[in-house]
Short mmCIF file of C-alpha atoms in Angstrom, two decimals:
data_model
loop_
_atom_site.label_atom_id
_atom_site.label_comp_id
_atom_site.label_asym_id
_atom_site.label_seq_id
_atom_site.Cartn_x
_atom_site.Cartn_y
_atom_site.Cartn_z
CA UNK U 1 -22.13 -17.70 21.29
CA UNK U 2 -19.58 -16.52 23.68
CA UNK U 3 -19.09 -19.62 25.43
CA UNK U 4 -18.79 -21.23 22.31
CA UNK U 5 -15.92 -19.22 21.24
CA UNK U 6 -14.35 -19.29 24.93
CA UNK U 7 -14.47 -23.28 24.27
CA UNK U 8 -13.29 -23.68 20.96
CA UNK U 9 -9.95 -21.15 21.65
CA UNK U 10 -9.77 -23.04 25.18
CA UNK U 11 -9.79 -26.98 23.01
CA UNK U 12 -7.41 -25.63 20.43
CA UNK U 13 -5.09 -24.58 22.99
CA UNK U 14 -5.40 -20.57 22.91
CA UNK U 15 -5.27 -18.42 26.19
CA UNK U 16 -6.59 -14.35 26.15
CA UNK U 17 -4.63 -11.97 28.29
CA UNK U 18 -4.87 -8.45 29.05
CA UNK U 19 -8.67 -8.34 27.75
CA UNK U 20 -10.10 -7.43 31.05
CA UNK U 21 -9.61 -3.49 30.50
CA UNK U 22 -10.80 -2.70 27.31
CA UNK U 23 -14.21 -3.00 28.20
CA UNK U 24 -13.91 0.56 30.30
CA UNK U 25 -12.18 1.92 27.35
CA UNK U 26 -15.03 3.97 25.42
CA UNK U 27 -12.77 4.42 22.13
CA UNK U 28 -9.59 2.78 21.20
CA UNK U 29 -7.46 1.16 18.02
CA UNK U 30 -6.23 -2.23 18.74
CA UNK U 31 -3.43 -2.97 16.78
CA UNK U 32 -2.86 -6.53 15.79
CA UNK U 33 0.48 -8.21 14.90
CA UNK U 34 1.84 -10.24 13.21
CA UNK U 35 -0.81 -10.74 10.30
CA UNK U 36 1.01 -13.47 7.96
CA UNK U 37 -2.15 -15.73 7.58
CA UNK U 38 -5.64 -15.51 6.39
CA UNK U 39 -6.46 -17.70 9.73
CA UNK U 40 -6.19 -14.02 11.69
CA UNK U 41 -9.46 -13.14 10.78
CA UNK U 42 -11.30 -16.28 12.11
CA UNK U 43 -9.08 -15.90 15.26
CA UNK U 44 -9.79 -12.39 15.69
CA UNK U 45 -13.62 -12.93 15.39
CA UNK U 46 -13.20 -15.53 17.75
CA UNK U 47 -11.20 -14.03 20.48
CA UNK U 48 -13.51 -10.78 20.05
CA UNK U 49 -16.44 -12.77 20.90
CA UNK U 50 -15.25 -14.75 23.38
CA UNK U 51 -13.99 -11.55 25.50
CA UNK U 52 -16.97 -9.67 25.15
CA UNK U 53 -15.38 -7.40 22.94
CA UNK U 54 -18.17 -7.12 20.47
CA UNK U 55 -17.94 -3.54 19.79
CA UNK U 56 -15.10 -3.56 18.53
CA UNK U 57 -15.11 -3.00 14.41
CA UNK U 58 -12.50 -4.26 12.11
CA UNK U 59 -10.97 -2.57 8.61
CA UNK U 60 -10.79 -4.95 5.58
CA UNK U 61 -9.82 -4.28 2.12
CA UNK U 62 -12.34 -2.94 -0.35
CA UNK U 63 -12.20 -6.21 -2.53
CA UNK U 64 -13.87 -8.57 0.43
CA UNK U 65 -16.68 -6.68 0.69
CA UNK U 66 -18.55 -7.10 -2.42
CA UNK U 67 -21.78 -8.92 -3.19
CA UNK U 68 -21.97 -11.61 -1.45
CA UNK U 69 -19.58 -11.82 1.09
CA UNK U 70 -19.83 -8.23 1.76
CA UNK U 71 -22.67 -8.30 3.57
CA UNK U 72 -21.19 -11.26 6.00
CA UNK U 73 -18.29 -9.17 6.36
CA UNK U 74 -20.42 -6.07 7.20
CA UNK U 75 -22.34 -8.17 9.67
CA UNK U 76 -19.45 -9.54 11.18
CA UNK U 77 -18.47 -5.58 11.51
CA UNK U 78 -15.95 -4.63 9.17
CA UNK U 79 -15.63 -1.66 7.28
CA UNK U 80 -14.57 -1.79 3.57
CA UNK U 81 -10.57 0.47 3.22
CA UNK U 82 -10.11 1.55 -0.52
CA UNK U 83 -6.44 0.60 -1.00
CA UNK U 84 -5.48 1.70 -4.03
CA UNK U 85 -7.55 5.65 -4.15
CA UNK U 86 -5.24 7.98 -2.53
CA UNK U 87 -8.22 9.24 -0.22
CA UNK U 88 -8.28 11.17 3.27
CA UNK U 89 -8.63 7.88 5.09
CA UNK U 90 -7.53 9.64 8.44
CA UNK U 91 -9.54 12.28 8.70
CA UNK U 92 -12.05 10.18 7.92
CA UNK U 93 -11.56 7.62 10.39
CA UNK U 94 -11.14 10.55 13.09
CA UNK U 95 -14.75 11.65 11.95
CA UNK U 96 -15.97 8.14 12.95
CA UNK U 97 -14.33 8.48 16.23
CA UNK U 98 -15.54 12.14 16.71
CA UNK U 99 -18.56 11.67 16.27
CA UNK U 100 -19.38 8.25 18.37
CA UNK U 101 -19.81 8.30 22.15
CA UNK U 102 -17.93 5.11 21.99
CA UNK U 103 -15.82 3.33 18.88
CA UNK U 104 -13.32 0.86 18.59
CA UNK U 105 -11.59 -0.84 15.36
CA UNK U 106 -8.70 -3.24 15.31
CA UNK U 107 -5.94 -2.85 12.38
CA UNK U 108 -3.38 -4.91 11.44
CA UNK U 109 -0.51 -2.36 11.10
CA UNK U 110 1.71 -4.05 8.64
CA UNK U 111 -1.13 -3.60 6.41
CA UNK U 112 -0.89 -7.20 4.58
CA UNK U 113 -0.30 -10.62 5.04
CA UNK U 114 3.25 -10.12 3.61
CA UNK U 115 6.86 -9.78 5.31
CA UNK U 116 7.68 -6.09 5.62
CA UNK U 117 9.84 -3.83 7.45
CA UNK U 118 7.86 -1.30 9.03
CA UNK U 119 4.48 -0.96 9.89
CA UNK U 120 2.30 2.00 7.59
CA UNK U 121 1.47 4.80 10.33
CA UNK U 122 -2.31 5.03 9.46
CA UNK U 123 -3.78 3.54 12.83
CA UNK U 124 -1.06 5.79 14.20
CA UNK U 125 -2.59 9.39 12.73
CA UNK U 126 -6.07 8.19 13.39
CA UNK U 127 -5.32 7.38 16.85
CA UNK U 128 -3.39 11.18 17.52
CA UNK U 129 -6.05 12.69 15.52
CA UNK U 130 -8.60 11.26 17.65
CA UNK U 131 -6.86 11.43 20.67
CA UNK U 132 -7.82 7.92 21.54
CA UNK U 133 -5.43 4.82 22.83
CA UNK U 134 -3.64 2.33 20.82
CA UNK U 135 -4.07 -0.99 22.43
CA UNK U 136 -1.16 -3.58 20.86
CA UNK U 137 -2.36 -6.89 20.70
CA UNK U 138 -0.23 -9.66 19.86
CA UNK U 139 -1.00 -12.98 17.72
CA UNK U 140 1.46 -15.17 18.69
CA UNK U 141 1.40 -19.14 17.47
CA UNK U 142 4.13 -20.07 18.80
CA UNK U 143 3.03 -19.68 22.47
CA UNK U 144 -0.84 -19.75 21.27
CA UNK U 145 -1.52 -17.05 23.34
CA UNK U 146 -3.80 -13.62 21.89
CA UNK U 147 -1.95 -10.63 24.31
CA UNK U 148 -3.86 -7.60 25.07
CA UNK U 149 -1.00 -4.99 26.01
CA UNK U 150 -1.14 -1.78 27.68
CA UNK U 151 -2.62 1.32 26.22
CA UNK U 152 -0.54 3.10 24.55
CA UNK U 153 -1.10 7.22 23.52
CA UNK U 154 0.64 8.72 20.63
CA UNK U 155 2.92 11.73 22.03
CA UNK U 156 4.63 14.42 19.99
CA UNK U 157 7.30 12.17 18.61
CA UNK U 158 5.82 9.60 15.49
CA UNK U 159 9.00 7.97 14.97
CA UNK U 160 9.92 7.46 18.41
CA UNK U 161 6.47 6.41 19.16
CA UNK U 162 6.68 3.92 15.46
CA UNK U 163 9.79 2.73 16.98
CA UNK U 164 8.38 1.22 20.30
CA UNK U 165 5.34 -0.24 19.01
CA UNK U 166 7.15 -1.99 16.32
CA UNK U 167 9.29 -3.16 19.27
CA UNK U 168 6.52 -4.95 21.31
CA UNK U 169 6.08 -7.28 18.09
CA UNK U 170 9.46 -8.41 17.66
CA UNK U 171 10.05 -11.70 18.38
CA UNK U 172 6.21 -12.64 17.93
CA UNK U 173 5.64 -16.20 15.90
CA UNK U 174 2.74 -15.70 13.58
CA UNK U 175 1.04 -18.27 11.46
CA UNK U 176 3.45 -17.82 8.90
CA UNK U 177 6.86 -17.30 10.59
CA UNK U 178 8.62 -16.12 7.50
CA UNK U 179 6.55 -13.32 7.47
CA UNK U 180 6.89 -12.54 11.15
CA UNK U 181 7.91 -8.87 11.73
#
C-alpha cells in the first residue's frame, strides 16, 4: 500500500520532505497548515502512508465519526474532538501521551477549513503539557510539495512561541488560497 501511495503523490506531482526523522521521534504533534480544503484529509492519509508514518493518529470533529463512516474514520486512525462541550481536551490529550511508550497525532491548528487569523493554541498546551515536539508540516499547492519542518519545543513564552509557528505558514498556498493563513 505504501508504494501505491508513493506513486500516486509521485504521478500527481507531489514531493515529501523532511519525513526522514520522525520515524526516531517516539511522541510528537505534527501540525498541519494551511487546511482550506476537504482534499487535506485524502492528502494527509496519503503522504502518511507513503512515508511510513503509520503511527501517526489524526483528530477529527465529533460529527464524522458517527455510524457509518465512523468506523472508516476510526480505522483510518482518527480520534473523534467534541467541538462544541467545553471539556478538558488537554489534559486529556496529555493522558494519551503519558501514558503511551510512543504517540503521535497531527492537528490542523487553525482548527477549520475557514480563513482565520490566528491559530487556537490547543496542539500548543498538549504539546508543553506533554513535553513532546511540535513538528510543522506544511501543505503547500502551489509548489505541491508536503514539508516536514524541524521540531519545534514549546518554551516558557506561548505567545512568542504562537508567533513563530504562525510564521513558518505564511506565505503557504493551500487548496483554497483565500483561506490561506
Amino acid at each position: 500500500m505504501a508504494w501505491i501511495c508513493r506513486l500516486l503523490l509521485h504521478l500527481l506531482g507531489w514531493k515529501t520532505i523532511g519525513f526522514e526523522k520522525l520515524p526516531s521521534l517516539k511522541k510528537y504533534i505534527i501540525i498541519v497548515a494551511p487546511h482550506t480544503s476537504n482534499w487535506d484529509f485524502p492528502l494527509g492519509l496519503m503522504v502518511r502512508k507513503a512515508c511510513g508514518l503509520d503511527k501517526v493518529k489524526y483528530l477529527g470533529k465529533s460529527s464524522l465519526f458517527r455510524f457509518p463512516l465512523g468506523i472508516i474514520f476510526r480505522a483510518l486512525g482518527g480520534y473523534p474532538v467534541e467541538r462544541n462541550k467545553s471539556t478538558n481536551l488537554v489534559q486529556s490529550y496529555v493522558d494519551v501521551f503519558n501514558a503511551h511508550e510512543e504517540f503521535a497525532i497531527v492537528m490542523a491548528p487553525e482548527g477549520t477549513r475557514k480563513k482565520v487569523e490566528h491559530f487556537k493554541t490547543g496542539f500548543y498546551f498538549i504539546a508543553k503539557g506533554a513535553g513532546v515536539p511540535i513538528i510543522p508540516c506544511q501543505f503547500d499547492f502551489g509548489a505541491h510539495e508536503v514539508k516536514f519542518l524541524q521540531p519545534f519545543n514549546p518554551t516558557e513564552d506561548p505567545q512568542k512561541d504562537m508567533a513563530y509557528l504562525e510564521s513558518l505558514f505564511k506565505g503557504i498556498k493551500g487548496k483554497n488560497t483565500e483561506y490561506n493563513f
